[in-house]
PDB file of C-alpha atoms in Angstrom:
ATOM      1  CA  MET A   1      30.136 -34.639 -32.056  1.00 73.00           C
ATOM      2  CA  THR A   2      29.964 -36.391 -28.688  1.00 81.00           C
ATOM      3  CA  MET A   3      33.009 -34.542 -27.378  1.00 83.00           C
ATOM      4  CA  GLU A   4      31.513 -31.191 -28.349  1.00 83.00           C
ATOM      5  CA  LEU A   5      28.308 -32.098 -26.526  1.00 81.00           C
ATOM      6  CA  VAL A   6      30.273 -33.112 -23.436  1.00 83.00           C
ATOM      7  CA  ALA A   7      32.116 -29.781 -23.506  1.00 85.00           C
ATOM      8  CA  VAL A   8      29.075 -27.580 -24.175  1.00 88.00           C
ATOM      9  CA  LEU A   9      26.403 -29.282 -22.044  1.00 87.00           C
ATOM     10  CA  PRO A  10      27.649 -28.056 -18.625  1.00 84.00           C
ATOM     11  CA  VAL A  11      27.910 -24.508 -19.953  1.00 84.00           C
ATOM     12  CA  ALA A  12      24.395 -24.727 -21.399  1.00 88.00           C
ATOM     13  CA  ILE A  13      23.032 -25.986 -18.060  1.00 82.00           C
ATOM     14  CA  VAL A  14      24.690 -23.120 -16.161  1.00 80.00           C
ATOM     15  CA  VAL A  15      23.414 -20.516 -18.633  1.00 84.00           C
ATOM     16  CA  ALA A  16      19.908 -22.010 -18.497  1.00 84.00           C
ATOM     17  CA  ALA A  17      19.908 -22.020 -14.675  1.00 80.00           C
ATOM     18  CA  ILE A  18      21.024 -18.384 -14.523  1.00 82.00           C
ATOM     19  CA  THR A  19      18.472 -17.356 -17.160  1.00 87.00           C
ATOM     20  CA  VAL A  20      15.575 -19.143 -15.466  1.00 84.00           C
ATOM     21  CA  ASN A  21      16.480 -17.689 -12.060  1.00 82.00           C
ATOM     22  CA  ALA A  22      16.795 -14.186 -13.525  1.00 86.00           C
ATOM     23  CA  LEU A  23      13.391 -14.408 -15.200  1.00 89.00           C
ATOM     24  CA  VAL A  24      11.738 -15.768 -12.044  1.00 86.00           C
ATOM     25  CA  PHE A  25      13.379 -12.993 -10.003  1.00 87.00           C
ATOM     26  CA  PHE A  26      12.179 -10.286 -12.419  1.00 92.00           C
ATOM     27  CA  GLY A  27       8.645 -11.671 -12.277  1.00 89.00           C
ATOM     28  CA  ASP A  28       8.753 -11.837  -8.485  1.00 88.00           C
ATOM     29  CA  CYS A  29      10.040  -8.243  -8.354  1.00 91.00           C
ATOM     30  CA  ALA A  30       7.094  -7.011 -10.415  1.00 93.00           C
ATOM     31  CA  ALA A  31       4.605  -8.873  -8.222  1.00 91.00           C
ATOM     32  CA  PHE A  32       6.433  -7.804  -5.056  1.00 93.00           C
ATOM     33  CA  ASP A  33       6.266  -4.101  -5.972  1.00 94.00           C
ATOM     34  CA  ARG A  34       2.519  -4.293  -6.492  1.00 95.00           C
ATOM     35  CA  ILE A  35       1.841  -6.426  -3.405  1.00 94.00           C
ATOM     36  CA  ALA A  36       4.100  -4.407  -1.075  1.00 94.00           C
ATOM     37  CA  ARG A  37       2.636  -1.042  -2.027  1.00 94.00           C
ATOM     38  CA  ASN A  38      -0.878  -2.412  -1.740  1.00 94.00           C
ATOM     39  CA  ALA A  39      -0.132  -3.825   1.739  1.00 93.00           C
ATOM     40  CA  VAL A  40       1.292  -0.482   2.882  1.00 92.00           C
ATOM     41  CA  ARG A  41      -1.800   1.320   1.578  1.00 90.00           C
ATOM     42  CA  VAL A  42      -4.096  -1.114   3.375  1.00 88.00           C
ATOM     43  CA  TYR A  43      -2.369  -1.437   6.770  1.00 87.00           C
ATOM     44  CA  ALA A  44      -0.410   1.800   7.257  1.00 85.00           C
ATOM     45  CA  THR A  45      -2.471   4.677   5.902  1.00 82.00           C
ATOM     46  CA  SER A  46      -5.373   4.378   8.328  1.00 75.00           C
ATOM     47  CA  PRO A  47      -4.536   1.944  11.131  1.00 72.00           C
ATOM     48  CA  THR A  48      -7.152   0.945  13.658  1.00 71.00           C
ATOM     49  CA  TYR A  49      -7.234   2.556  17.085  1.00 72.00           C
ATOM     50  CA  GLY A  50      -4.206   1.627  19.187  1.00 73.00           C
ATOM     51  CA  VAL A  51      -2.148   0.168  16.333  1.00 76.00           C
ATOM     52  CA  GLN A  52       1.344   1.664  16.158  1.00 79.00           C
ATOM     53  CA  ALA A  53       3.821   1.724  13.259  1.00 77.00           C
ATOM     54  CA  ASP A  54       5.699  -1.376  14.449  1.00 76.00           C
ATOM     55  CA  GLN A  55       2.458  -3.350  14.556  1.00 86.00           C
ATOM     56  CA  SER A  56       1.588  -2.101  11.066  1.00 87.00           C
ATOM     57  CA  GLN A  57       5.068  -3.207   9.986  1.00 88.00           C
ATOM     58  CA  ALA A  58       4.354  -6.764  11.151  1.00 90.00           C
ATOM     59  CA  LEU A  59       0.942  -6.776   9.445  1.00 90.00           C
ATOM     60  CA  ILE A  60       2.493  -5.571   6.186  1.00 92.00           C
ATOM     61  CA  ALA A  61       5.199  -8.266   6.283  1.00 92.00           C
ATOM     62  CA  THR A  62       2.607 -10.963   6.971  1.00 90.00           C
ATOM     63  CA  ALA A  63       0.378  -9.768   4.123  1.00 91.00           C
ATOM     64  CA  ILE A  64       3.263  -9.694   1.639  1.00 92.00           C
ATOM     65  CA  GLN A  65       4.486 -13.152   2.655  1.00 89.00           C
ATOM     66  CA  ALA A  66       0.958 -14.556   2.335  1.00 89.00           C
ATOM     67  CA  GLU A  67       0.616 -13.225  -1.230  1.00 89.00           C
ATOM     68  CA  LEU A  68       4.005 -14.444  -2.460  1.00 82.00           C
ATOM     69  CA  ASP A  69       4.846 -18.092  -3.028  1.00 73.00           C
ATOM     70  CA  GLY A  70       7.452 -17.895  -0.271  1.00 67.00           C
ATOM     71  CA  ARG A  71       9.466 -21.006  -1.102  1.00 64.00           C
ATOM     72  CA  PHE A  72      12.599 -19.159  -2.164  1.00 63.00           C
ATOM     73  CA  GLU A  73      11.977 -15.656  -0.813  1.00 76.00           C
ATOM     74  CA  ARG A  74      12.262 -13.815   2.456  1.00 86.00           C
ATOM     75  CA  VAL A  75      10.474 -10.528   3.107  1.00 90.00           C
ATOM     76  CA  GLU A  76      11.653  -7.780   5.437  1.00 92.00           C
ATOM     77  CA  VAL A  77       9.749  -4.567   6.220  1.00 94.00           C
ATOM     78  CA  ARG A  78      11.203  -1.495   7.943  1.00 94.00           C
ATOM     79  CA  TYR A  79       9.720   1.881   8.744  1.00 92.00           C
ATOM     80  CA  GLU A  80      11.077   5.312   9.571  1.00 92.00           C
ATOM     81  CA  ARG A  81       9.453   8.601  10.431  1.00 89.00           C
ATOM     82  CA  ILE A  82      10.481  11.189   7.845  1.00 88.00           C
ATOM     83  CA  GLY A  83       8.455  14.225   8.819  1.00 82.00           C
ATOM     84  CA  PHE A  84       5.404  15.511  10.599  1.00 79.00           C
ATOM     85  CA  GLY A  85       2.934  12.678  10.260  1.00 77.00           C
ATOM     86  CA  LEU A  86       4.802  10.958   7.408  1.00 86.00           C
ATOM     87  CA  THR A  87       6.165   7.448   7.674  1.00 88.00           C
ATOM     88  CA  ARG A  88       8.241   5.658   5.046  1.00 92.00           C
ATOM     89  CA  TYR A  89       7.814   1.896   4.828  1.00 93.00           C
ATOM     90  CA  THR A  90      10.571   0.021   2.994  1.00 95.00           C
ATOM     91  CA  ALA A  91       9.942  -3.584   1.978  1.00 95.00           C
ATOM     92  CA  THR A  92      12.821  -5.790   0.828  1.00 95.00           C
ATOM     93  CA  LEU A  93      12.600  -9.085  -1.051  1.00 92.00           C
ATOM     94  CA  ASP A  94      15.506 -11.500  -0.540  1.00 89.00           C
ATOM     95  CA  TYR A  95      15.482 -14.121  -3.310  1.00 85.00           C
ATOM     96  CA  ALA A  96      17.399 -17.391  -3.057  1.00 81.00           C
ATOM     97  CA  PRO A  97      18.120 -18.941  -6.470  1.00 80.00           C
ATOM     98  CA  ASN A  98      17.246 -22.564  -7.123  1.00 74.00           C
ATOM     99  CA  LEU A  99      17.966 -25.237  -9.668  1.00 69.00           C
ATOM    100  CA  PHE A 100      14.768 -25.352 -11.748  1.00 64.00           C
ATOM    101  CA  GLY A 101      12.562 -25.494  -8.650  1.00 65.00           C
ATOM    102  CA  MET A 102      14.447 -28.341  -6.962  1.00 65.00           C
ATOM    103  CA  GLY A 103      15.327 -26.820  -3.612  1.00 61.00           C
ATOM    104  CA  VAL A 104      17.730 -24.069  -2.771  1.00 58.00           C
ATOM    105  CA  ARG A 105      21.171 -24.361  -4.359  1.00 65.00           C
ATOM    106  CA  SER A 106      24.083 -21.984  -3.869  1.00 71.00           C
ATOM    107  CA  SER A 107      25.936 -23.118  -6.988  1.00 69.00           C
ATOM    108  CA  VAL A 108      25.394 -24.950 -10.270  1.00 69.00           C
ATOM    109  CA  LEU A 109      28.353 -27.012 -11.504  1.00 73.00           C
ATOM    110  CA  GLY A 110      30.718 -24.807  -9.502  1.00 74.00           C
ATOM    111  CA  VAL A 111      29.240 -21.469 -10.624  1.00 76.00           C
ATOM    112  CA  PRO A 112      27.875 -19.581  -7.594  1.00 77.00           C
ATOM    113  CA  LEU A 113      24.314 -18.261  -7.666  1.00 76.00           C
ATOM    114  CA  PRO A 114      24.197 -15.290  -5.277  1.00 79.00           C
ATOM    115  CA  ARG A 115      21.142 -14.224  -3.306  1.00 83.00           C
ATOM    116  CA  LEU A 116      19.346 -11.323  -4.962  1.00 86.00           C
ATOM    117  CA  ARG A 117      17.702  -8.392  -3.165  1.00 92.00           C
ATOM    118  CA  HIS A 118      15.017  -5.992  -4.336  1.00 93.00           C
ATOM    119  CA  GLY A 119      13.407  -3.224  -2.360  1.00 93.00           C
ATOM    120  CA  THR A 120      10.594  -0.742  -2.690  1.00 94.00           C
ATOM    121  CA  SER A 121       9.450   2.044  -0.416  1.00 93.00           C
ATOM    122  CA  LEU A 122       6.341   4.118   0.021  1.00 90.00           C
ATOM    123  CA  ALA A 123       5.840   7.156   2.249  1.00 90.00           C
ATOM    124  CA  VAL A 124       2.369   7.543   3.708  1.00 87.00           C
ATOM    125  CA  ASP A 125       0.554  10.063   5.853  1.00 83.00           C
ATOM    126  CA  THR A 126      -0.849   8.020   8.707  1.00 75.00           C
ATOM    127  CA  TYR A 127      -4.357   9.249   9.432  1.00 71.00           C
ATOM    128  CA  LYS A 128      -6.092   8.361  12.656  1.00 64.00           C
ATOM    129  CA  PRO A 129      -9.631   9.706  12.892  1.00 62.00           C
ATOM    130  CA  GLY A 130     -10.259  11.855  15.958  1.00 60.00           C
ATOM    131  CA  ILE A 131      -6.580  12.230  16.921  1.00 60.00           C
ATOM    132  CA  PHE A 132      -4.919  15.582  16.214  1.00 59.00           C
ATOM    133  CA  PHE A 133      -1.369  14.969  17.453  1.00 58.00           C
ATOM    134  CA  GLU A 134       0.425  11.802  18.383  1.00 56.00           C
TER     135      GLU A 134
END
């Protein structure tokens, strides 16, 4: 019985680490989608006077990072103009797996844990009161 435990225990640890990281990533993706779209709605749809898209991009990234835990994630926000008055903001979550919350690990018992990426985008019509064309 001891030999079977010695043979199975490393496999069970690797499977548990992958499962826990996958579940944490899925939960973070769900929260990230909600937080990112909310930040785009708040900061990009009606920016204050003099605020350009690149400044809104920085505000969105800061708001998303403040809402997330941030220990094992990195957030990146990009924007592109897609039409007359429309801007698409794309937010990307870069998740670094860990070993049950104990720092960032790239492998568990020789099995690599790759970084995971998730992105969401939202196109908005930027409205600035009193400005017809910009």
